[in-house]
Amino acid sequence: MGELIYSYGRERFGVKDRKAKKEHAPPDKSRRQQEIERLVKERRQLKKQWKKTNELERGGLEALQCDIKQRLVTLRRAEYLRRQRRKKERARVSFYKNPFKFTKSLFVQEKSGTLKAPLKDIEEFLKNTYSEADIPPNQRHGPVTVPADMPPLHPPKHEMDTSAPTWNEPIGKTGECLCKEVAWATKMHEQRRYVDGPLSLPISSLTEEYKCAKSRLEMTLSESRDPLVCCAAPALRTGRKWNPKAAVADARAALRHRDIIGHVQQGRGGFGLGAMPPTWGKASPAERRCMVVEEIRRQEEAARYARAVSQPQQGRWMRWNGTAKKKISWSELWSMESNRLSFIIKATYDILPTPANLHLWLGEDPACPLCSAPAGLKHILVGCKTSLSQGRYTWRHNQVLRCLASAIEEKRTATNAAPPNVYPEVQTPTAFIREAQAEER
């Protein structure tokens, strides 16, 4: 029946010839490989000439052979390192593409693809391994027998808890850090997490990083030296509320406007004391891209400052003058106790459960338990007259001074216990120049 269908279809529709497999041409050799082949041919020719020449000319040929040998060693070493790098890169790509297949290839030998065993042996092996014909039906789902060559299995020393984990079981430092991060992400507002105010945390806004990355990609495509890439740059999809092309144009306009204004005074320092910012007109293309990204970051920071100003209580730190900024690094963050870190953040943004805040949140009595004044954060820390008259503030300051005094005393003791300097330093006198001598120079 099959032959009849095939013959009818061949007469009716014809037969399509199979395409021959394309023979892949060998890759072009690099200049280093061509140089190695040329040097190998030269060395062979020199060996043939060395055998035919007399004793006087063999010394020069041997010197040439040594020179060629050294060059071959260098080139082959470089070629070997190149092959190792390519092999490592292919292994990395295969691992990222399919980690399980890559790991299996490390432990399983590569199969040859040819079966040398006879068919009868294969069928017998498969029958003995996978067939259940010889096992009675009532014993097929019974306990599995342990082979005789397997070592004995000892019972576990500790019983494993196979129940589902709960939030109250953070394991080690990882669980503690995860709980900290989740608590910050849920309790802190955006402008308090990322704004560069009196307290700077080592975390950045995901929205800000996204905008900077998209703006950098927009400039890379639109300012490419390749005309094909520059003219056919794709439109980046970022949503309806923000466009990277418009953001880059606004940042460039702001930088050009800054060049027109020039260097202005910032802060209470005198004019010219601060660092001179780079100018847009004299910057290179790479520097301009960096300046645009920094300008976008500055605009995001300005937007966060604007939101902080609109908050009368949490943005009260905007009106602090002469306050030293506190910048917390990652190492300090993870080594700090959670209670101390929570107090620093809440005290900075005035969200501690003080009587004044509890009055706003829950309607409780805002009066101070020591005096009748409203107990806000400033009143509790430095403004309570009863605490001042009782010496509580003085005791707190004395405790801080005691820590400083103990540290200074340890340093003084270590300095006095050090051996004296045998060769004292010679102090060179300062040579002053008179006014008349300065005019002559």
Tab-separated table of C-alpha atoms in Angstrom:
chain	number	residue	atom	x	y	z
A	1	MET	CA	0.000	0.000	0.000
A	2	GLY	CA	2.805	2.357	0.845
A	3	GLU	CA	4.633	1.637	-2.420
A	4	LEU	CA	1.395	2.303	-4.336
A	5	ILE	CA	0.909	5.713	-2.643
A	6	TYR	CA	4.554	6.622	-3.211
A	7	SER	CA	4.512	5.685	-6.919
A	8	TYR	CA	1.243	7.570	-7.512
A	9	GLY	CA	2.538	10.666	-5.744
A	10	ARG	CA	5.843	10.549	-7.660
A	11	GLU	CA	4.030	10.352	-11.033
A	12	ARG	CA	1.538	13.068	-10.068
A	13	PHE	CA	3.716	15.584	-8.216
A	14	GLY	CA	7.274	14.530	-8.917
A	15	VAL	CA	10.215	14.076	-6.554
A	16	LYS	CA	12.124	16.890	-4.941
A	17	ASP	CA	15.846	16.362	-4.836
A	18	ARG	CA	17.491	16.667	-1.470
A	19	LYS	CA	19.829	19.553	-1.056
A	20	ALA	CA	23.393	18.568	-0.654
A	21	LYS	CA	24.954	19.620	2.598
A	22	LYS	CA	26.936	22.772	2.264
A	23	GLU	CA	30.568	22.309	2.953
A	24	HIS	CA	31.661	25.022	5.285
A	25	ALA	CA	34.810	26.703	4.139
A	26	PRO	CA	37.613	26.722	6.696
A	27	PRO	CA	37.905	30.011	8.563
A	28	ASP	CA	40.444	32.520	7.389
A	29	LYS	CA	43.738	32.327	9.190
A	30	SER	CA	44.799	35.242	11.299
A	31	ARG	CA	47.997	37.170	10.719
A	32	ARG	CA	49.632	35.413	13.657
A	33	GLN	CA	48.820	31.976	12.214
A	34	GLN	CA	50.116	33.014	8.803
A	35	GLU	CA	53.306	34.294	10.430
A	36	ILE	CA	53.743	30.977	12.278
A	37	GLU	CA	53.388	29.002	9.013
A	38	ARG	CA	55.876	31.278	7.273
A	39	LEU	CA	58.427	30.888	10.082
A	40	VAL	CA	58.026	27.086	10.075
A	41	LYS	CA	58.765	27.003	6.322
A	42	GLU	CA	61.784	29.246	6.796
A	43	ARG	CA	63.134	27.006	9.541
A	44	ARG	CA	62.783	23.935	7.321
A	45	GLN	CA	64.621	25.675	4.497
A	46	LEU	CA	67.358	26.751	6.898
A	47	LYS	CA	67.753	23.150	8.101
A	48	LYS	CA	68.172	21.979	4.500
A	49	GLN	CA	70.686	24.734	3.797
A	50	TRP	CA	72.556	23.924	7.024
A	51	LYS	CA	73.067	20.348	5.896
A	52	LYS	CA	74.462	21.441	2.505
A	53	THR	CA	76.729	24.320	3.634
A	54	ASN	CA	80.265	24.179	5.053
A	55	GLU	CA	81.400	24.832	8.614
A	56	LEU	CA	81.988	28.566	8.084
A	57	GLU	CA	78.398	29.317	7.075
A	58	ARG	CA	76.734	27.072	9.645
A	59	GLY	CA	77.277	29.577	12.477
A	60	GLY	CA	75.159	32.232	10.797
A	61	LEU	CA	72.455	29.716	9.908
A	62	GLU	CA	72.338	28.530	13.520
A	63	ALA	CA	71.897	32.126	14.717
A	64	LEU	CA	69.017	32.578	12.274
A	65	GLN	CA	67.451	29.322	13.482
A	66	CYS	CA	67.673	30.463	17.110
A	67	ASP	CA	66.025	33.765	16.230
A	68	ILE	CA	63.214	32.012	14.365
A	69	LYS	CA	62.785	29.565	17.253
A	70	GLN	CA	62.349	32.390	19.787
A	71	ARG	CA	59.808	34.140	17.567
A	72	LEU	CA	57.913	30.855	17.119
A	73	VAL	CA	57.799	30.301	20.874
A	74	THR	CA	56.359	33.786	21.414
A	75	LEU	CA	53.789	33.512	18.636
A	76	ARG	CA	52.682	29.998	19.598
A	77	ARG	CA	52.319	31.062	23.210
A	78	ALA	CA	50.122	33.984	22.162
A	79	GLU	CA	48.070	31.701	19.877
A	80	TYR	CA	47.623	29.185	22.721
A	81	LEU	CA	46.380	31.930	25.052
A	82	ARG	CA	43.953	33.132	22.382
A	83	ARG	CA	42.533	29.612	21.952
A	84	GLN	CA	42.190	29.255	25.725
A	85	ARG	CA	40.314	32.555	25.952
A	86	ARG	CA	37.941	31.513	23.164
A	87	LYS	CA	37.417	28.141	24.829
A	88	LYS	CA	36.672	29.836	28.125
A	89	GLU	CA	34.253	32.244	26.446
A	90	ARG	CA	32.404	29.381	24.708
A	91	ALA	CA	32.155	27.524	28.013
A	92	ARG	CA	30.782	30.662	29.713
A	93	VAL	CA	28.189	31.182	26.985
A	94	SER	CA	27.092	27.538	27.091
A	95	PHE	CA	26.835	27.704	30.885
A	96	TYR	CA	24.618	30.800	30.801
A	97	LYS	CA	22.523	29.277	28.007
A	98	ASN	CA	21.892	25.904	29.679
A	99	PRO	CA	23.644	25.362	33.053
A	100	PHE	CA	22.297	21.820	33.500
A	101	LYS	CA	23.501	20.644	30.100
A	102	PHE	CA	26.903	22.246	30.673
A	103	THR	CA	27.284	20.573	34.078
A	104	LYS	CA	26.235	17.235	32.634
A	105	SER	CA	28.858	17.533	29.906
A	106	LEU	CA	31.575	17.861	32.573
A	107	PHE	CA	30.755	14.506	34.197
A	108	VAL	CA	29.398	12.438	31.292
A	109	GLN	CA	31.732	11.168	28.606
A	110	GLU	CA	30.869	12.094	25.061
A	111	LYS	CA	29.087	9.291	23.263
A	112	SER	CA	30.514	7.952	20.018
A	113	GLY	CA	27.122	7.535	18.347
A	114	THR	CA	27.800	3.968	17.134
A	115	LEU	CA	26.444	0.853	18.818
A	116	LYS	CA	28.839	-2.107	18.682
A	117	ALA	CA	26.804	-4.592	20.774
A	118	PRO	CA	24.617	-7.178	18.956
A	119	LEU	CA	20.854	-6.770	18.887
A	120	LYS	CA	20.244	-9.926	20.948
A	121	ASP	CA	22.347	-8.639	23.861
A	122	ILE	CA	20.596	-5.249	23.794
A	123	GLU	CA	17.118	-6.803	23.911
A	124	GLU	CA	18.137	-9.067	26.779
A	125	PHE	CA	19.618	-6.148	28.717
A	126	LEU	CA	16.498	-4.006	28.275
A	127	LYS	CA	14.262	-6.904	29.294
A	128	ASN	CA	16.229	-7.618	32.458
A	129	THR	CA	16.462	-3.937	33.387
A	130	TYR	CA	13.008	-2.497	32.666
A	131	SER	CA	10.646	-5.448	32.294
A	132	GLU	CA	8.364	-6.522	35.165
A	133	ALA	CA	7.115	-9.714	33.588
A	134	ASP	CA	8.977	-11.946	36.055
A	135	ILE	CA	7.747	-10.014	39.135
A	136	PRO	CA	4.382	-11.045	40.602
A	137	PRO	CA	1.672	-8.342	40.468
A	138	ASN	CA	1.347	-8.195	44.271
A	139	GLN	CA	5.099	-7.477	44.707
A	140	ARG	CA	5.622	-4.823	42.055
A	141	HIS	CA	4.857	-1.888	44.385
A	142	GLY	CA	6.512	-3.310	47.473
A	143	PRO	CA	9.690	-2.103	49.210
A	144	VAL	CA	12.768	-1.802	47.024
A	145	THR	CA	15.533	-4.270	47.822
A	146	VAL	CA	18.971	-2.822	48.452
A	147	PRO	CA	21.692	-4.269	46.196
A	148	ALA	CA	24.407	-6.304	47.878
A	149	ASP	CA	27.240	-4.096	46.599
A	150	MET	CA	25.758	-0.897	48.090
A	151	PRO	CA	27.288	0.248	51.432
A	152	PRO	CA	24.975	0.215	54.466
A	153	LEU	CA	22.817	3.283	55.055
A	154	HIS	CA	22.904	4.782	58.548
A	155	PRO	CA	19.888	6.669	59.962
A	156	PRO	CA	20.252	10.487	60.011
A	157	LYS	CA	21.551	12.088	63.184
A	158	HIS	CA	19.167	15.068	62.989
A	159	GLU	CA	15.630	15.029	61.730
A	160	MET	CA	14.973	17.519	58.951
A	161	ASP	CA	12.054	19.929	59.272
A	162	THR	CA	10.213	19.577	55.941
A	163	SER	CA	7.444	22.026	56.791
A	164	ALA	CA	7.077	25.291	54.851
A	165	PRO	CA	9.205	28.197	56.181
A	166	THR	CA	7.568	31.137	57.930
A	167	TRP	CA	8.450	34.836	58.118
A	168	ASN	CA	9.451	34.438	61.777
A	169	GLU	CA	12.362	32.148	60.884
A	170	PRO	CA	15.092	34.291	59.249
A	171	ILE	CA	18.144	32.062	58.840
A	172	GLY	CA	21.453	33.699	59.708
A	173	LYS	CA	22.645	37.026	58.364
A	174	THR	CA	20.902	36.614	55.007
A	175	GLY	CA	17.486	36.470	56.595
A	176	GLU	CA	18.268	39.454	58.821
A	177	CYS	CA	19.445	41.543	55.853
A	178	LEU	CA	16.388	40.527	53.846
A	179	CYS	CA	14.076	41.546	56.646
A	180	LYS	CA	15.859	44.895	56.933
A	181	GLU	CA	15.543	45.567	53.218
A	182	VAL	CA	11.857	44.629	53.152
A	183	ALA	CA	11.167	46.832	56.164
A	184	TRP	CA	12.898	49.850	54.575
A	185	ALA	CA	11.163	49.338	51.225
A	186	THR	CA	7.718	49.246	52.840
A	187	LYS	CA	8.108	51.926	55.511
A	188	MET	CA	10.244	54.631	53.895
A	189	HIS	CA	8.951	57.042	51.303
A	190	GLU	CA	10.907	57.545	48.080
A	191	GLN	CA	12.181	61.020	48.890
A	192	ARG	CA	13.452	59.828	52.284
A	193	ARG	CA	15.215	56.766	50.848
A	194	TYR	CA	17.077	58.354	47.950
A	195	VAL	CA	17.337	62.096	48.600
A	196	ASP	CA	20.803	63.469	49.415
A	197	GLY	CA	19.811	65.240	52.614
A	198	PRO	CA	21.306	65.278	56.119
A	199	LEU	CA	21.204	61.456	56.087
A	200	SER	CA	22.460	59.710	52.945
A	201	LEU	CA	21.817	55.980	52.566
A	202	PRO	CA	23.783	53.796	50.059
A	203	ILE	CA	20.717	52.970	47.966
A	204	SER	CA	19.587	54.546	44.721
A	205	SER	CA	16.197	54.931	43.092
A	206	LEU	CA	15.242	52.281	40.556
A	207	THR	CA	13.387	54.927	38.539
A	208	GLU	CA	16.470	57.135	38.440
A	209	GLU	CA	18.738	54.295	37.308
A	210	TYR	CA	16.201	53.307	34.639
A	211	LYS	CA	16.028	56.854	33.261
A	212	CYS	CA	19.827	57.204	33.241
A	213	ALA	CA	20.255	53.876	31.429
A	214	LYS	CA	17.643	54.760	28.794
A	215	SER	CA	19.133	58.225	28.275
A	216	ARG	CA	22.617	56.756	27.895
A	217	LEU	CA	21.328	54.266	25.328
A	218	GLU	CA	19.507	57.057	23.450
A	219	MET	CA	22.719	59.096	23.184
A	220	THR	CA	24.763	56.047	22.187
A	221	LEU	CA	22.434	55.265	19.280
A	222	SER	CA	21.754	58.827	18.108
A	223	GLU	CA	25.403	59.965	18.362
A	224	SER	CA	26.963	56.869	16.824
A	225	ARG	CA	29.767	57.390	14.301
A	226	ASP	CA	28.219	54.770	12.055
A	227	PRO	CA	25.734	56.598	9.776
A	228	LEU	CA	23.580	53.482	9.419
A	229	VAL	CA	23.129	53.209	13.194
A	230	CYS	CA	22.673	56.946	13.636
A	231	CYS	CA	20.002	57.288	10.928
A	232	ALA	CA	18.141	54.061	11.772
A	233	ALA	CA	18.178	54.334	15.570
A	234	PRO	CA	15.064	52.610	17.002
A	235	ALA	CA	12.612	54.480	19.206
A	236	LEU	CA	13.029	53.422	22.829
A	237	ARG	CA	9.863	52.305	24.617
A	238	THR	CA	9.598	53.870	28.043
A	239	GLY	CA	5.904	54.592	28.552
A	240	ARG	CA	3.743	57.691	28.209
A	241	LYS	CA	4.935	59.811	31.139
A	242	TRP	CA	8.631	60.018	30.270
A	243	ASN	CA	10.548	60.110	26.993
A	244	PRO	CA	14.358	59.677	26.897
A	245	LYS	CA	14.719	61.842	23.781
A	246	ALA	CA	12.938	64.767	25.430
A	247	ALA	CA	14.853	64.232	28.692
A	248	VAL	CA	18.206	64.301	26.861
A	249	ALA	CA	17.172	67.485	24.989
A	250	ASP	CA	16.160	69.187	28.278
A	251	ALA	CA	19.442	68.155	29.929
A	252	ARG	CA	21.483	69.537	27.017
A	253	ALA	CA	19.551	72.811	27.117
A	254	ALA	CA	20.176	73.082	30.877
A	255	LEU	CA	23.908	72.476	30.380
A	256	ARG	CA	24.129	75.121	27.640
A	257	HIS	CA	22.268	77.543	29.902
A	258	ARG	CA	24.764	76.793	32.672
A	259	ASP	CA	27.614	77.696	30.306
A	260	ILE	CA	25.944	81.041	29.610
A	261	ILE	CA	25.523	81.793	33.330
A	262	GLY	CA	29.058	80.719	34.192
A	263	HIS	CA	30.505	79.775	37.580
A	264	VAL	CA	28.411	81.131	40.459
A	265	GLN	CA	28.874	81.100	44.212
A	266	GLN	CA	27.408	78.143	46.073
A	267	GLY	CA	26.979	77.981	49.825
A	268	ARG	CA	28.648	80.367	52.265
A	269	GLY	CA	32.119	80.057	50.757
A	270	GLY	CA	33.644	82.851	48.744
A	271	PHE	CA	33.465	83.128	44.984
A	272	GLY	CA	35.812	80.652	43.266
A	273	LEU	CA	36.381	78.397	46.291
A	274	GLY	CA	34.372	75.504	44.888
A	275	ALA	CA	35.458	73.148	42.127
A	276	MET	CA	35.012	74.453	38.603
A	277	PRO	CA	32.387	72.341	36.795
A	278	PRO	CA	33.245	71.166	33.250
A	279	THR	CA	31.877	73.310	30.465
A	280	TRP	CA	29.607	71.946	27.755
A	281	GLY	CA	31.360	73.730	24.906
A	282	LYS	CA	34.837	72.333	25.676
A	283	ALA	CA	33.812	68.783	26.634
A	284	SER	CA	34.437	65.723	24.458
A	285	PRO	CA	31.537	63.483	23.270
A	286	ALA	CA	32.185	60.971	26.069
A	287	GLU	CA	32.310	63.761	28.667
A	288	ARG	CA	29.102	65.242	27.276
A	289	ARG	CA	27.286	61.934	27.690
A	290	CYS	CA	28.432	61.755	31.308
A	291	MET	CA	27.353	65.351	31.884
A	292	VAL	CA	23.884	64.647	30.443
A	293	VAL	CA	23.438	61.621	32.716
A	294	GLU	CA	24.547	63.627	35.753
A	295	GLU	CA	22.147	66.418	34.794
A	296	ILE	CA	19.268	63.911	34.646
A	297	ARG	CA	20.266	62.664	38.107
A	298	ARG	CA	20.341	66.259	39.342
A	299	GLN	CA	16.843	66.867	37.958
A	300	GLU	CA	15.547	63.759	39.733
A	301	GLU	CA	17.185	64.982	42.942
A	302	ALA	CA	15.538	68.397	42.490
A	303	ALA	CA	12.141	66.707	42.060
A	304	ARG	CA	12.650	64.785	45.299
A	305	TYR	CA	13.618	68.041	47.059
A	306	ALA	CA	10.434	69.647	45.756
A	307	ARG	CA	8.344	66.810	47.211
A	308	ALA	CA	10.216	67.121	50.512
A	309	VAL	CA	9.477	70.858	50.701
A	310	SER	CA	5.757	70.171	50.296
A	311	GLN	CA	5.760	67.955	53.397
A	312	PRO	CA	5.551	70.164	56.506
A	313	GLN	CA	6.741	67.589	59.026
A	314	GLN	CA	8.830	64.936	57.228
A	315	GLY	CA	10.499	67.685	55.165
A	316	ARG	CA	11.410	69.819	58.152
A	317	TRP	CA	15.070	68.914	57.669
A	318	MET	CA	15.056	71.236	54.622
A	319	ARG	CA	15.101	74.195	57.056
A	320	TRP	CA	18.102	72.964	59.053
A	321	ASN	CA	21.143	75.252	58.769
A	322	GLY	CA	24.735	74.295	59.527
A	323	THR	CA	23.979	70.593	59.989
A	324	ALA	CA	26.746	68.116	59.178
A	325	LYS	CA	25.671	65.471	56.679
A	326	LYS	CA	25.777	61.820	57.701
A	327	LYS	CA	26.650	59.352	54.926
A	328	ILE	CA	26.199	55.668	55.789
A	329	SER	CA	28.126	53.078	53.747
A	330	TRP	CA	27.071	49.469	53.136
A	331	SER	CA	29.601	48.134	55.655
A	332	GLU	CA	28.290	50.487	58.342
A	333	LEU	CA	24.714	49.677	57.382
A	334	TRP	CA	25.004	45.903	57.865
A	335	SER	CA	27.198	46.169	60.982
A	336	MET	CA	24.813	48.642	62.663
A	337	GLU	CA	22.148	47.418	65.036
A	338	SER	CA	18.624	47.561	63.677
A	339	ASN	CA	17.320	49.631	66.627
A	340	ARG	CA	20.050	52.239	66.206
A	341	LEU	CA	19.524	52.455	62.455
A	342	SER	CA	15.774	52.780	62.905
A	343	PHE	CA	16.251	55.589	65.448
A	344	ILE	CA	18.645	57.510	63.141
A	345	ILE	CA	16.262	57.363	60.176
A	346	LYS	CA	13.112	58.162	62.144
A	347	ALA	CA	14.782	60.961	64.102
A	348	THR	CA	16.060	62.581	60.903
A	349	TYR	CA	12.617	62.678	59.303
A	350	ASP	CA	10.659	63.207	62.561
A	351	ILE	CA	8.575	60.047	62.455
A	352	LEU	CA	9.415	58.784	65.948
A	353	PRO	CA	6.417	58.002	68.198
A	354	THR	CA	6.807	61.204	70.233
A	355	PRO	CA	3.758	62.535	72.136
A	356	ALA	CA	3.320	65.247	69.484
A	357	ASN	CA	3.273	62.679	66.662
A	358	LEU	CA	1.015	60.348	68.628
A	359	HIS	CA	-1.375	63.265	69.048
A	360	LEU	CA	-1.476	63.719	65.268
A	361	TRP	CA	-1.765	59.999	64.531
A	362	LEU	CA	-3.944	58.674	67.371
A	363	GLY	CA	-5.216	61.766	69.193
A	364	GLU	CA	-3.299	61.154	72.417
A	365	ASP	CA	-2.103	63.809	74.884
A	366	PRO	CA	0.821	65.775	73.359
A	367	ALA	CA	2.078	67.140	76.698
A	368	CYS	CA	5.524	66.249	78.011
A	369	PRO	CA	5.398	63.957	81.083
A	370	LEU	CA	7.988	66.166	82.870
A	371	CYS	CA	6.562	69.562	81.929
A	372	SER	CA	3.383	70.873	80.324
A	373	ALA	CA	4.969	71.879	76.984
A	374	PRO	CA	4.174	69.926	73.768
A	375	ALA	CA	6.662	67.060	73.549
A	376	GLY	CA	8.076	67.101	70.031
A	377	LEU	CA	11.376	65.640	68.906
A	378	LYS	CA	13.325	68.849	69.507
A	379	HIS	CA	11.719	69.298	72.928
A	380	ILE	CA	12.672	65.761	74.013
A	381	LEU	CA	16.265	65.978	72.793
A	382	VAL	CA	17.316	69.497	73.805
A	383	GLY	CA	14.305	71.644	74.783
A	384	CYS	CA	12.837	70.297	78.047
A	385	LYS	CA	13.524	72.741	80.891
A	386	THR	CA	12.888	70.101	83.565
A	387	SER	CA	15.471	67.762	82.031
A	388	LEU	CA	17.924	70.662	81.834
A	389	SER	CA	17.424	71.628	85.488
A	390	GLN	CA	17.747	67.998	86.617
A	391	GLY	CA	21.020	67.582	84.730
A	392	ARG	CA	19.849	64.928	82.274
A	393	TYR	CA	21.264	66.711	79.239
A	394	THR	CA	24.515	67.352	81.114
A	395	TRP	CA	24.784	63.661	82.001
A	396	ARG	CA	24.284	62.692	78.340
A	397	HIS	CA	26.952	65.144	77.182
A	398	ASN	CA	29.327	63.902	79.884
A	399	GLN	CA	28.929	60.333	78.666
A	400	VAL	CA	29.961	61.396	75.168
A	401	LEU	CA	32.933	63.352	76.554
A	402	ARG	CA	33.942	60.336	78.636
A	403	CYS	CA	34.188	58.183	75.507
A	404	LEU	CA	36.284	60.857	73.792
A	405	ALA	CA	38.510	61.250	76.848
A	406	SER	CA	39.169	57.502	77.086
A	407	ALA	CA	40.132	57.339	73.388
A	408	ILE	CA	42.480	60.355	73.763
A	409	GLU	CA	44.033	58.859	76.890
A	410	GLU	CA	44.743	55.551	75.121
A	411	LYS	CA	46.414	57.407	72.256
A	412	ARG	CA	48.475	59.551	74.679
A	413	THR	CA	49.637	56.478	76.628
A	414	ALA	CA	50.650	54.655	73.439
A	415	THR	CA	52.553	57.719	72.194
A	416	ASN	CA	54.434	58.203	75.492
A	417	ALA	CA	55.317	54.487	75.658
A	418	ALA	CA	56.962	54.592	72.225
A	419	PRO	CA	60.793	54.854	72.167
A	420	PRO	CA	62.162	58.368	71.654
A	421	ASN	CA	63.413	59.419	68.236
A	422	VAL	CA	67.203	59.042	68.084
A	423	TYR	CA	67.568	61.340	65.108
A	424	PRO	CA	65.436	64.410	65.785
A	425	GLU	CA	63.945	66.169	62.847
A	426	VAL	CA	65.804	69.263	61.713
A	427	GLN	CA	63.423	72.157	61.341
A	428	THR	CA	64.439	74.282	58.392
A	429	PRO	CA	63.794	77.978	58.934
A	430	THR	CA	61.310	79.704	56.668
A	431	ALA	CA	63.015	82.079	54.234
A	432	PHE	CA	60.954	85.256	53.967
A	433	ILE	CA	61.354	87.575	50.971
A	434	ARG	CA	61.351	91.299	51.491
A	435	GLU	CA	59.060	93.527	49.442
A	436	ALA	CA	61.878	95.135	47.473
A	437	GLN	CA	63.367	91.736	46.584
A	438	ALA	CA	59.960	90.492	45.426
A	439	GLU	CA	59.596	93.518	43.100
A	440	GLU	CA	63.052	92.879	41.645
A	441	ARG	CA	62.160	89.295	40.892
